[in-house]
Tab-separated table of C-alpha atoms in Angstrom:
chain	number	residue	atom	x	y	z
T	1111	MET	CA	-72.690	2.774	-13.944
T	1112	VAL	CA	-71.654	6.177	-15.273
T	1113	GLN	CA	-69.270	6.442	-18.427
T	1114	LEU	CA	-66.856	9.129	-18.963
T	1115	ASN	CA	-65.481	9.682	-22.353
T	1116	PRO	CA	-61.677	10.056	-22.076
T	1117	ASP	CA	-61.590	13.066	-24.600
T	1118	PHE	CA	-64.996	14.715	-22.720
T	1119	ILE	CA	-62.253	14.411	-19.563
T	1120	ASN	CA	-60.242	16.033	-21.123
T	1121	SER	CA	-61.617	18.751	-22.922
T	1122	ILE	CA	-64.024	19.459	-20.188
T	1123	ARG	CA	-60.426	19.549	-17.386
T	1124	GLN	CA	-60.355	22.532	-19.719
T	1125	ASP	CA	-63.481	24.078	-19.119
T	1126	ILE	CA	-64.069	23.109	-15.569
T	1127	PRO	CA	-64.048	26.554	-13.034
T	1128	ALA	CA	-60.174	26.747	-10.582
T	1129	HIS	CA	-62.665	26.623	-6.851
T	1130	LEU	CA	-63.786	23.039	-8.920
T	1131	SER	CA	-62.440	20.176	-8.460
T	1132	LEU	CA	-62.316	17.669	-11.934
T	1133	ASP	CA	-62.515	14.593	-9.253
T	1134	ASN	CA	-65.490	15.806	-7.285
T	1135	PHE	CA	-66.787	16.614	-10.485
T	1136	ILE	CA	-66.671	12.482	-11.239
T	1137	ASP	CA	-67.709	11.340	-8.248
T	1138	TYR	CA	-71.034	13.414	-8.550
T	1139	CYS	CA	-71.255	12.018	-12.181
T	1140	GLY	CA	-71.638	8.842	-10.768
T	1141	ARG	CA	-74.228	9.614	-7.870
T	1142	PRO	CA	-77.319	8.572	-8.059
T	1143	LEU	CA	-80.158	12.349	-9.196
T	1144	ARG	CA	-82.430	13.753	-6.328
T	1145	ARG	CA	-85.703	13.063	-6.435
T	1146	SER	CA	-87.360	16.849	-7.260
T	1147	ILE	CA	-91.001	18.301	-8.489
T	1148	ARG	CA	-92.683	21.063	-9.359
T	1149	ILE	CA	-96.462	22.126	-7.586
T	1150	ASN	CA	-98.037	23.145	-10.186
T	1151	THR	CA	-99.743	26.061	-9.058
T	1152	LEU	CA	-102.106	26.866	-11.341
T	1153	LYS	CA	-104.236	24.094	-9.512
T	1154	ILE	CA	-103.641	24.124	-6.098
T	1155	THR	CA	-101.023	26.398	-3.956
T	1156	VAL	CA	-97.313	24.638	-2.718
T	1157	ALA	CA	-99.078	25.047	0.926
T	1158	ASP	CA	-102.049	22.699	0.053
T	1159	PHE	CA	-100.124	20.668	-1.810
T	1160	GLN	CA	-97.180	19.853	1.536
T	1161	SER	CA	-100.325	19.429	3.847
T	1162	LEU	CA	-101.804	16.547	1.659
T	1163	LEU	CA	-99.141	14.975	1.055
T	1164	ALA	CA	-97.090	15.164	4.648
T	1165	PRO	CA	-99.183	13.234	5.945
T	1166	ARG	CA	-98.651	10.165	3.037
T	1167	GLY	CA	-94.504	10.961	4.300
T	1168	TRP	CA	-93.424	13.178	1.578
T	1169	GLN	CA	-90.776	15.012	2.963
T	1170	PHE	CA	-89.932	18.701	1.286
T	1171	GLU	CA	-86.781	20.237	0.725
T	1172	PRO	CA	-87.176	24.331	-0.362
T	1173	ILE	CA	-84.994	23.710	-4.511
T	1174	PRO	CA	-83.701	27.883	-3.954
T	1175	TRP	CA	-84.267	29.013	-6.779
T	1176	CYS	CA	-87.750	28.400	-7.079
T	1177	PRO	CA	-91.163	29.056	-4.899
T	1178	ALA	CA	-92.876	25.729	-6.102
T	1179	GLY	CA	-89.762	23.373	-6.484
T	1180	PHE	CA	-89.364	20.551	-3.926
T	1181	TRP	CA	-86.857	17.624	-3.640
T	1182	LEU	CA	-88.648	14.891	-2.814
T	1183	THR	CA	-87.740	11.846	-0.394
T	1184	GLY	CA	-90.252	9.830	1.561
T	1185	HIS	CA	-92.775	9.206	-1.031
T	1186	ASN	CA	-92.024	5.233	-3.787
T	1187	ASP	CA	-90.323	6.754	-6.544
T	1188	ASP	CA	-91.285	3.971	-8.672
T	1189	GLU	CA	-94.663	4.893	-8.499
T	1190	LEU	CA	-94.845	8.806	-8.936
T	1191	GLY	CA	-95.833	8.655	-12.070
T	1192	ASN	CA	-98.471	6.735	-11.424
T	1193	CYS	CA	-100.103	8.447	-8.960
T	1194	ILE	CA	-103.178	10.245	-8.871
T	1195	GLU	CA	-102.150	13.081	-7.611
T	1196	HIS	CA	-99.388	13.820	-10.747
T	1197	ILE	CA	-101.858	12.625	-13.271
T	1198	GLN	CA	-104.622	15.017	-12.107
T	1199	GLY	CA	-101.877	17.578	-12.720
T	1200	LEU	CA	-100.820	18.573	-9.294
T	1201	PHE	CA	-97.203	18.630	-9.900
T	1202	TYR	CA	-95.036	18.100	-12.521
T	1203	ILE	CA	-91.668	15.477	-11.845
T	1204	GLN	CA	-89.009	18.165	-12.685
T	1205	GLU	CA	-85.667	18.408	-12.602
T	1206	ALA	CA	-84.114	20.687	-9.831
T	1207	SER	CA	-82.165	22.238	-12.473
T	1208	SER	CA	-84.046	22.702	-15.022
T	1209	MET	CA	-86.176	25.148	-13.426
T	1210	LEU	CA	-84.113	27.648	-12.861
T	1211	PRO	CA	-84.431	28.764	-17.017
T	1212	PRO	CA	-87.870	31.006	-16.241
T	1213	THR	CA	-86.732	31.721	-12.849
T	1214	ALA	CA	-84.113	32.916	-14.617
T	1215	LEU	CA	-86.881	34.838	-17.080
T	1216	PHE	CA	-89.498	35.862	-14.662
T	1217	MET	CA	-86.857	37.435	-12.451
T	1218	GLY	CA	-87.347	40.426	-10.265
T	1219	ASP	CA	-91.292	39.390	-10.582
T	1220	GLU	CA	-91.686	40.272	-14.052
T	1221	SER	CA	-94.579	40.088	-15.727
T	1222	PHE	CA	-95.242	39.934	-19.926
T	1223	ASP	CA	-97.242	39.768	-21.761
T	1224	MET	CA	-96.304	37.574	-24.575
T	1225	VAL	CA	-93.749	35.049	-23.987
T	1226	LEU	CA	-91.946	32.033	-26.777
T	1227	ASP	CA	-90.409	29.231	-25.685
T	1228	THR	CA	-88.725	28.078	-28.472
T	1229	ALA	CA	-87.695	24.286	-28.024
T	1230	SER	CA	-90.802	23.208	-25.636
T	1231	ALA	CA	-91.387	19.749	-25.438
T	1232	PRO	CA	-91.318	18.228	-23.471
T	1233	GLY	CA	-93.381	20.809	-21.431
T	1234	SER	CA	-91.741	21.100	-18.322
T	1235	LYS	CA	-90.611	24.465	-18.388
T	1236	THR	CA	-93.667	25.507	-20.527
T	1237	THR	CA	-96.153	24.482	-18.082
T	1238	GLN	CA	-93.847	25.798	-15.452
T	1239	ILE	CA	-93.585	29.880	-17.808
T	1240	ALA	CA	-97.631	29.340	-18.142
T	1241	ALA	CA	-97.527	28.828	-14.316
T	1242	LEU	CA	-95.704	32.405	-13.745
T	1243	MET	CA	-98.044	33.915	-16.572
T	1244	GLN	CA	-100.670	32.325	-14.335
T	1245	ASN	CA	-102.293	31.330	-17.246
T	1246	GLN	CA	-102.639	35.082	-18.741
T	1247	GLY	CA	-101.180	36.837	-21.313
T	1248	LEU	CA	-100.069	34.546	-24.590
T	1249	LEU	CA	-96.846	31.947	-24.758
T	1250	VAL	CA	-96.934	30.514	-27.383
T	1251	ALA	CA	-95.275	26.829	-27.463
T	1252	ASN	CA	-93.168	25.502	-30.367
T	1253	GLU	CA	-91.756	22.168	-31.210
T	1254	TYR	CA	-89.802	21.202	-33.788
T	1255	SER	CA	-90.194	17.345	-33.810
T	1256	SER	CA	-93.006	16.738	-34.207
T	1257	SER	CA	-93.506	12.671	-31.758
T	1258	ARG	CA	-93.130	15.164	-28.950
T	1259	VAL	CA	-95.002	17.721	-29.436
T	1260	LYS	CA	-98.090	15.377	-28.627
T	1261	VAL	CA	-95.768	15.316	-25.792
T	1262	LEU	CA	-95.635	18.705	-25.210
T	1263	HIS	CA	-99.711	19.251	-25.212
T	1264	ALA	CA	-100.315	16.102	-23.936
T	1265	ASN	CA	-98.883	17.406	-20.405
T	1266	ILE	CA	-100.077	21.130	-20.910
T	1267	ALA	CA	-103.052	19.874	-21.263
T	1268	ARG	CA	-102.414	17.548	-17.571
T	1269	MET	CA	-101.497	20.865	-15.994
T	1270	GLY	CA	-104.704	22.434	-16.938
T	1271	VAL	CA	-102.412	25.332	-19.821
T	1272	SER	CA	-105.086	27.414	-21.445
T	1273	ASN	CA	-102.791	30.444	-22.693
T	1274	THR	CA	-100.635	28.405	-25.300
T	1275	ALA	CA	-100.110	28.498	-28.618
T	1276	ILE	CA	-97.973	25.243	-30.297
T	1277	THR	CA	-96.263	25.316	-33.445
T	1278	HIS	CA	-94.048	23.348	-34.773
T	1279	PHE	CA	-90.695	24.190	-36.751
T	1280	ASP	CA	-87.718	24.800	-36.799
T	1281	GLY	CA	-86.960	28.068	-34.264
T	1282	ARG	CA	-85.048	29.593	-36.774
T	1283	VAL	CA	-87.679	31.340	-38.633
T	1284	PHE	CA	-89.086	32.722	-35.462
T	1285	GLY	CA	-87.319	36.205	-36.224
T	1286	GLU	CA	-87.629	35.576	-39.884
T	1287	TYR	CA	-91.667	35.160	-38.932
T	1288	GLN	CA	-92.287	37.232	-36.013
T	1289	TYR	CA	-89.426	39.938	-35.366
T	1290	GLU	CA	-89.607	42.382	-32.439
T	1291	THR	CA	-92.899	39.888	-31.644
T	1292	PHE	CA	-91.682	38.580	-28.534
T	1293	GLU	CA	-91.540	40.632	-24.284
T	1294	ALA	CA	-89.733	37.791	-23.606
T	1295	VAL	CA	-87.848	35.147	-25.350
T	1296	LEU	CA	-86.547	30.958	-24.199
T	1297	LEU	CA	-84.441	30.043	-25.483
T	1298	ASP	CA	-83.335	26.484	-24.067
T	1299	ALA	CA	-81.601	24.940	-27.198
T	1300	PRO	CA	-80.806	22.078	-27.600
T	1301	CYS	CA	-77.548	20.707	-26.774
T	1302	SER	CA	-74.765	17.740	-26.353
T	1303	GLY	CA	-76.103	17.202	-22.650
T	1304	GLU	CA	-73.277	16.488	-21.153
T	1305	GLY	CA	-75.253	17.704	-17.354
T	1306	THR	CA	-77.575	15.643	-17.725
T	1307	VAL	CA	-74.920	11.936	-16.591
T	1308	ARG	CA	-76.636	11.664	-13.442
T	1309	LYS	CA	-80.052	11.022	-15.386
T	1310	ASP	CA	-78.352	9.676	-17.778
T	1311	PRO	CA	-75.224	6.486	-17.486
T	1312	ASP	CA	-74.009	6.575	-21.330
T	1313	ALA	CA	-75.528	10.405	-22.275
T	1314	LEU	CA	-71.405	11.049	-22.221
T	1315	LYS	CA	-70.470	7.356	-23.159
T	1316	TYR	CA	-70.347	8.365	-26.937
T	1317	TRP	CA	-69.287	12.093	-26.944
T	1318	ARG	CA	-66.920	13.095	-29.875
T	1319	GLN	CA	-65.671	16.652	-30.675
T	1320	GLU	CA	-66.371	17.670	-33.679
T	1321	GLU	CA	-70.744	16.663	-32.623
T	1322	ILE	CA	-69.808	19.639	-30.045
T	1323	ASN	CA	-69.153	21.890	-33.253
T	1324	GLY	CA	-71.679	21.042	-35.087
T	1325	ILE	CA	-74.167	21.549	-31.963
T	1326	ALA	CA	-73.063	24.712	-31.395
T	1327	GLN	CA	-73.044	25.723	-35.328
T	1328	THR	CA	-77.109	25.544	-34.193
T	1329	GLN	CA	-77.215	27.201	-31.575
T	1330	ARG	CA	-74.934	30.016	-33.008
T	1331	ALA	CA	-78.893	30.867	-35.854
T	1332	LEU	CA	-81.175	29.603	-33.170
T	1333	ILE	CA	-79.794	32.825	-30.752
T	1334	LEU	CA	-79.816	34.636	-33.903
T	1335	SER	CA	-83.529	33.650	-34.169
T	1336	ALA	CA	-84.716	33.992	-30.495
T	1337	PHE	CA	-83.409	37.863	-30.535
T	1338	GLN	CA	-84.822	38.558	-33.651
T	1339	ALA	CA	-87.698	37.823	-32.584
T	1340	LEU	CA	-87.808	40.207	-29.794
T	1341	LYS	CA	-89.301	42.543	-28.717
T	1342	ASN	CA	-86.714	45.884	-27.730
T	1343	GLY	CA	-86.341	46.157	-24.187
T	1344	GLY	CA	-87.703	42.662	-24.022
T	1345	MET	CA	-85.315	39.111	-21.974
T	1346	LEU	CA	-84.190	36.273	-23.602
T	1347	VAL	CA	-82.527	33.653	-21.240
T	1348	TYR	CA	-80.475	31.071	-23.310
T	1349	SER	CA	-79.853	27.966	-21.704
T	1350	THR	CA	-78.404	24.381	-21.747
T	1351	CYS	CA	-77.970	21.213	-20.486
T	1352	THR	CA	-74.546	21.044	-21.016
T	1353	LEU	CA	-71.622	21.797	-19.843
T	1354	ASN	CA	-68.927	22.718	-22.598
T	1355	THR	CA	-68.271	26.407	-23.065
T	1356	LEU	CA	-68.316	26.311	-26.369
T	1357	GLU	CA	-72.416	25.560	-26.573
T	1358	ASN	CA	-72.466	28.087	-23.339
T	1359	GLN	CA	-70.034	31.234	-23.282
T	1360	GLN	CA	-69.289	30.919	-26.855
T	1361	VAL	CA	-72.765	31.052	-27.832
T	1362	CYS	CA	-73.452	33.548	-26.077
T	1363	GLN	CA	-70.312	36.127	-26.676
T	1364	PHE	CA	-71.570	35.332	-31.106
T	1365	LEU	CA	-74.489	36.799	-30.327
T	1366	LYS	CA	-72.869	39.932	-27.946
T	1367	GLU	CA	-70.415	40.117	-31.072
T	1368	THR	CA	-72.459	40.308	-34.089
T	1369	TYR	CA	-74.722	43.448	-31.968
T	1370	PRO	CA	-72.837	44.837	-30.120
T	1371	ASP	CA	-75.019	47.851	-28.965
T	1372	ALA	CA	-77.980	45.680	-28.915
T	1373	VAL	CA	-77.158	43.518	-26.378
T	1374	GLU	CA	-76.817	42.913	-22.489
T	1375	PHE	CA	-75.732	40.720	-20.485
T	1376	VAL	CA	-77.876	41.206	-17.246
T	1377	SER	CA	-76.222	38.847	-13.787
T	1378	LEU	CA	-77.925	35.644	-11.871
T	1379	ALA	CA	-75.218	36.463	-9.642
T	1380	ASN	CA	-78.544	37.527	-7.027
T	1381	LEU	CA	-80.717	35.469	-8.552
T	1382	PHE	CA	-81.473	32.613	-4.912
T	1383	GLU	CA	-78.721	33.010	-2.284
T	1384	GLN	CA	-75.789	31.472	-3.107
T	1385	ALA	CA	-76.444	32.043	-7.041
T	1386	ASP	CA	-73.458	34.031	-7.022
T	1387	ASN	CA	-71.418	30.668	-6.353
T	1388	ALA	CA	-71.954	29.918	-9.621
T	1389	THR	CA	-72.197	32.870	-11.452
T	1390	THR	CA	-69.421	33.735	-14.113
T	1391	PRO	CA	-67.948	36.592	-14.851
T	1392	GLU	CA	-70.480	37.622	-17.638
T	1393	GLY	CA	-73.024	36.968	-14.863
T	1394	PHE	CA	-74.318	33.894	-16.071
T	1395	LEU	CA	-75.274	30.912	-14.469
T	1396	HIS	CA	-72.861	27.529	-14.324
T	1397	VAL	CA	-73.829	24.967	-12.847
T	1398	TRP	CA	-71.477	21.803	-11.994
T	1399	PRO	CA	-73.597	19.183	-10.256
T	1400	GLN	CA	-71.531	18.964	-7.328
T	1401	MET	CA	-72.119	22.829	-7.157
T	1402	TYR	CA	-75.912	21.735	-5.709
T	1403	ASP	CA	-76.136	18.834	-5.791
T	1404	SER	CA	-78.027	18.261	-9.413
T	1405	GLU	CA	-77.462	18.374	-13.190
T	1406	GLY	CA	-75.348	20.125	-14.594
T	1407	PHE	CA	-76.397	23.694	-16.243
T	1408	PHE	CA	-75.986	27.030	-17.440
T	1409	VAL	CA	-78.146	29.667	-18.119
T	1410	ALA	CA	-77.217	33.086	-19.754
T	1411	ALA	CA	-79.408	36.234	-18.600
T	1412	ILE	CA	-80.188	38.761	-21.937
T	1413	LYS	CA	-81.591	42.124	-22.476
T	1414	LYS	CA	-82.112	43.769	-25.543
T	1415	ILE	CA	-80.855	47.591	-25.270
T	1416	ALA	CA	-82.109	48.324	-29.779
T	1417	SER	CA	-83.597	48.242	-31.531
T	1418	ILE	CA	-82.164	45.476	-34.494
T	1419	GLU	CA	-82.258	45.266	-38.317
T	1420	ARG	CA	-84.217	42.713	-40.086
T	1421	ALA	CA	-82.501	40.084	-41.518
T	1422	LEU	CA	-84.933	38.741	-43.709
T	1423	PRO	CA	-88.211	40.885	-45.993
T	1424	GLN	CA	-91.216	40.190	-43.503
T	1425	PRO	CA	-92.460	36.566	-45.336
T	1426	LYS	CA	-96.290	36.312	-47.201
T	1427	ALA	CA	-99.356	36.598	-44.427
T	1428	GLN	CA	-101.291	32.856	-43.992
T	1429	LYS	CA	-104.716	32.790	-45.340
T	1430	ASN	CA	-107.549	30.806	-44.637
T	1431	PHE	CA	-108.109	31.148	-40.951
T	1432	PRO	CA	-110.433	29.441	-40.410
T	1433	PHE	CA	-111.819	30.194	-36.915
T	1434	SER	CA	-114.191	33.221	-36.414
T	1435	ARG	CA	-115.309	34.681	-32.849
T	1436	ALA	CA	-118.676	33.692	-31.370
T	1437	SER	CA	-121.422	35.506	-31.873
T	1438	ARG	CA	-123.448	36.679	-28.654
T	1439	LYS	CA	-126.109	33.900	-28.497
T	1440	GLN	CA	-123.266	31.733	-29.304
T	1441	ARG	CA	-121.688	32.566	-26.269
T	1442	GLU	CA	-124.608	32.711	-24.101
T	1443	ALA	CA	-124.789	29.527	-25.066
T	1444	ILE	CA	-121.739	28.130	-23.766
T	1445	THR	CA	-121.508	29.875	-21.381
T	1446	GLU	CA	-124.387	29.116	-19.906
T	1447	HIS	CA	-124.253	25.028	-20.211
T	1448	LEU	CA	-120.330	25.799	-18.345
T	1449	GLU	CA	-122.004	27.537	-15.529
T	1450	ALA	CA	-124.359	24.302	-14.894
T	1451	LEU	CA	-121.681	22.864	-14.375
T	1452	GLY	CA	-119.679	24.765	-12.239
T	1453	LEU	CA	-117.273	26.736	-15.120
T	1454	GLY	CA	-116.503	29.940	-15.458
T	1455	LEU	CA	-115.255	30.995	-19.717
T	1456	PRO	CA	-112.110	33.639	-18.645
T	1457	ALA	CA	-113.790	36.721	-19.940
T	1458	ASP	CA	-110.008	38.788	-21.413
T	1459	GLN	CA	-109.658	35.266	-23.613
T	1460	SER	CA	-111.576	35.592	-26.920
T	1461	LEU	CA	-113.940	32.557	-27.740
T	1462	MET	CA	-113.899	31.299	-31.367
T	1463	VAL	CA	-116.059	28.999	-33.215
T	1464	ARG	CA	-114.509	26.139	-36.026
T	1465	GLU	CA	-117.393	24.730	-37.574
T	1466	SER	CA	-118.862	23.280	-34.456
T	1467	GLU	CA	-115.805	23.736	-32.144
T	1468	TYR	CA	-115.758	25.559	-29.597
T	1469	TRP	CA	-112.427	26.844	-28.592
T	1470	LEU	CA	-110.844	29.095	-26.249
T	1471	PHE	CA	-107.994	31.464	-27.739
T	1472	PRO	CA	-105.091	32.845	-25.307
T	1473	GLN	CA	-105.425	36.966	-25.177
T	1474	GLY	CA	-102.494	38.664	-26.770
T	1475	PHE	CA	-103.275	36.509	-30.019
T	1476	ASP	CA	-105.389	38.560	-31.923
T	1477	GLU	CA	-101.533	40.107	-33.427
T	1478	LEU	CA	-100.115	36.982	-34.432
T	1479	ILE	CA	-103.438	35.659	-37.169
T	1480	GLY	CA	-101.839	35.655	-40.353
T	1481	SER	CA	-98.533	35.125	-39.304
T	1482	MET	CA	-97.717	31.949	-39.606
T	1483	ARG	CA	-99.043	28.312	-38.520
T	1484	PHE	CA	-100.123	26.885	-35.666
T	1485	GLN	CA	-100.566	23.579	-34.803
T	1486	ARG	CA	-103.044	23.936	-31.421
T	1487	ILE	CA	-104.240	27.894	-30.213
T	1488	GLY	CA	-105.184	27.560	-26.663
T	1489	LEU	CA	-107.582	25.838	-25.539
T	1490	LYS	CA	-110.801	23.343	-27.007
T	1491	LEU	CA	-113.608	23.868	-25.123
T	1492	ALA	CA	-116.212	21.648	-26.734
T	1493	ASP	CA	-118.413	20.021	-29.313
T	1494	GLU	CA	-122.141	21.274	-30.745
T	1495	ALA	CA	-124.332	17.759	-30.003
T	1496	LYS	CA	-128.079	17.441	-30.722
T	1497	HIS	CA	-129.133	18.337	-27.745
T	1498	GLY	CA	-125.860	21.230	-26.373
T	1499	PHE	CA	-122.371	21.068	-26.276
T	1500	LYS	CA	-120.317	18.063	-25.794
T	1501	LEU	CA	-117.181	18.916	-23.729
T	1502	ARG	CA	-113.330	18.518	-23.372
T	1503	HIS	CA	-111.073	16.769	-21.144
T	1504	GLU	CA	-109.003	19.566	-21.316
T	1505	ALA	CA	-111.524	22.316	-20.392
T	1506	ILE	CA	-112.344	20.527	-17.436
T	1507	MET	CA	-108.519	21.052	-16.618
T	1508	ALA	CA	-108.042	24.131	-17.488
T	1509	LEU	CA	-111.224	25.929	-16.764
T	1510	PRO	CA	-112.009	27.435	-13.430
T	1511	CYS	CA	-114.075	25.759	-11.097
T	1512	GLU	CA	-116.480	26.861	-8.142
T	1513	PRO	CA	-115.214	23.062	-5.340
T	1514	LYS	CA	-118.139	23.051	-4.348
T	1515	ALA	CA	-119.601	21.674	-7.876
T	1516	VAL	CA	-116.588	18.949	-7.868
T	1517	ILE	CA	-117.889	15.648	-6.519
T	1518	GLU	CA	-115.551	14.454	-4.841
T	1519	LEU	CA	-113.769	10.923	-5.403
T	1520	ASP	CA	-111.685	9.545	-2.570
T	1521	GLN	CA	-109.267	7.646	-3.013
T	1522	GLN	CA	-110.045	3.840	-3.991
T	1523	GLN	CA	-112.061	6.130	-7.122
T	1524	ALA	CA	-110.213	8.651	-8.246
T	1525	ILE	CA	-108.640	5.287	-8.670
T	1526	GLU	CA	-111.094	3.531	-10.352
T	1527	TYR	CA	-112.355	6.315	-12.086
T	1528	LEU	CA	-108.639	7.074	-13.714
T	1529	MET	CA	-108.897	3.371	-15.154
T	1530	GLY	CA	-111.402	3.749	-17.100
T	1531	ARG	CA	-114.566	1.854	-14.273
T	1532	ASP	CA	-117.039	3.771	-13.378
T	1533	VAL	CA	-117.623	4.477	-10.069
T	1534	MET	CA	-119.941	2.676	-7.405
T	1535	PHE	CA	-121.024	5.955	-6.047
T	1536	ASN	CA	-124.465	6.959	-3.867
T	1537	GLY	CA	-123.404	10.392	-2.155
T	1538	ASN	CA	-124.908	13.486	-2.975
T	1539	LYS	CA	-124.338	13.682	-6.739
T	1540	PRO	CA	-128.056	15.024	-9.141
T	1541	ALA	CA	-129.957	12.196	-10.759
T	1542	LYS	CA	-128.429	12.618	-13.784
T	1543	GLY	CA	-126.751	14.256	-16.347
T	1544	GLU	CA	-122.886	14.879	-16.878
T	1545	VAL	CA	-120.837	15.736	-13.346
T	1546	ILE	CA	-117.628	17.389	-12.711
T	1547	VAL	CA	-115.449	14.100	-10.503
T	1548	GLY	CA	-112.339	15.822	-9.066
T	1549	HIS	CA	-109.719	14.472	-6.036
T	1550	HIS	CA	-108.584	17.111	-3.228
T	1551	GLY	CA	-110.766	19.683	-4.989
T	1552	VAL	CA	-109.702	19.897	-8.277
T	1553	PRO	CA	-111.344	18.047	-11.015
T	1554	LEU	CA	-110.170	14.931	-12.644
T	1555	GLY	CA	-113.167	14.534	-15.606
T	1556	LEU	CA	-116.897	14.064	-16.439
T	1557	ALA	CA	-118.868	11.276	-15.643
T	1558	LYS	CA	-122.756	10.469	-16.401
T	1559	SER	CA	-124.511	10.401	-13.165
T	1560	MET	CA	-127.301	7.345	-12.707
T	1561	PRO	CA	-128.500	5.928	-9.860
T	1562	GLY	CA	-125.918	4.330	-7.505
T	1563	LYS	CA	-123.159	4.726	-10.795
T	1564	LEU	CA	-121.333	7.529	-11.910
T	1565	LYS	CA	-120.601	6.520	-15.635
T	1566	ASN	CA	-117.142	7.267	-16.578
T	1567	SER	CA	-115.778	9.653	-18.943
T	1568	LEU	CA	-112.332	9.692	-19.495
T	1569	PRO	CA	-110.990	9.571	-23.158
T	1570	ARG	CA	-110.200	6.541	-23.774
T	1571	GLU	CA	-106.705	7.558	-25.103
T	1572	LEU	CA	-106.229	8.588	-20.762
T	1573	VAL	CA	-107.620	5.799	-19.235
T	1574	ARG	CA	-104.743	4.034	-17.704
T	1575	ASP	CA	-103.778	0.665	-17.104
T	1576	LYS	CA	-101.882	1.451	-13.505
T	1577	VAL	CA	-102.807	4.287	-10.769
T	1578	ARG	CA	-101.558	4.470	-7.223
T	1579	PRO	CA	-102.066	5.840	-4.173
T	1580	ALA	CA	-99.255	8.839	-2.882
């Protein structure tokens, strides 16, 4: 049962719009949240995904603000995260409202070459942005929590994202280290989470105004830094999953008061049909749970219309960058190895080498070399081995792959593979050697072809105890 702190009720009564009912809001806070997913268009088209799952009883209700997003019924909710299609990255379990910020960032079909996601984990919005970028350009994904960086990277790898560079900093440093660098910045700010009560009934049980005041102070510092990191003419989207105006409208107004000649609020009233129902006088989206039967959310689009003075001097360049550009001979060798498996090496990304490791760096990363420390850059392709290369699982999941090169496993074989077991297989396959195995024509990973079976090469840390049909 939902726990609503009386102090929260008294506070939110001041913020709820006149056309909405507080009683209706309280009623919706106690209702179960609808399950929603986003189809990963880096791996499959929306139509093909629906064609695959509709025969199994899945029913898709379109989410108005995300062409790849759907409210889902007819599925086994308890097993959704354990189904083959989720594990292989064909979809992301993502709350509908959280799909709004990336949509706002790319409204009007903008194309950005350099994007910053300031608070990225667990990766729902990062992977959505990567899909909107079609894995092109550079997406810097930052996460302050060290434990959540691992989760972020796992989701990036699962979804086949190759254009990211991961950082692990307090988001307040970007204005200093990346002054006017990015064409687009998403600041999905840490917040009090008032909009998440339908998912977490205890989210507001211990609500305190003093804590809200402290969070808002952090948000002001973060939005200043994000705006300083934004290029002149660029777009900043500020979002939270909370409802009070102190963490939302007032943070944006603080930015405008700080830089009155450089800040322009861009209206989101036409972002999707009936968006005007949730639009504030400033043009922000303030989504209450009863509006679209979703979580509560706030989204503001802010354009930088003038350059601003640098707040802090340029930091010293980082030294000892451990990567070097691959030689022509090295590029030819890894390309030949990949092509033999049916994989392609994108021409617009840089092939880099660190000792015996081969990495694929996102387009445009050269501009950031030495600017700050990066936790992980791009995609690790392979390690040199005694007789060629040992390919990495994340490369199999992200690189362009010829469908005919994938050895198709049926549902039960795919389950066996993801549980770390060898697969009995007598079908059409090479007599020996490394092969790509998949399901629905989409790779699951590598295996070694042997007489009568496929020897499992799935990394141990990715082996699942439980895998279920969709």
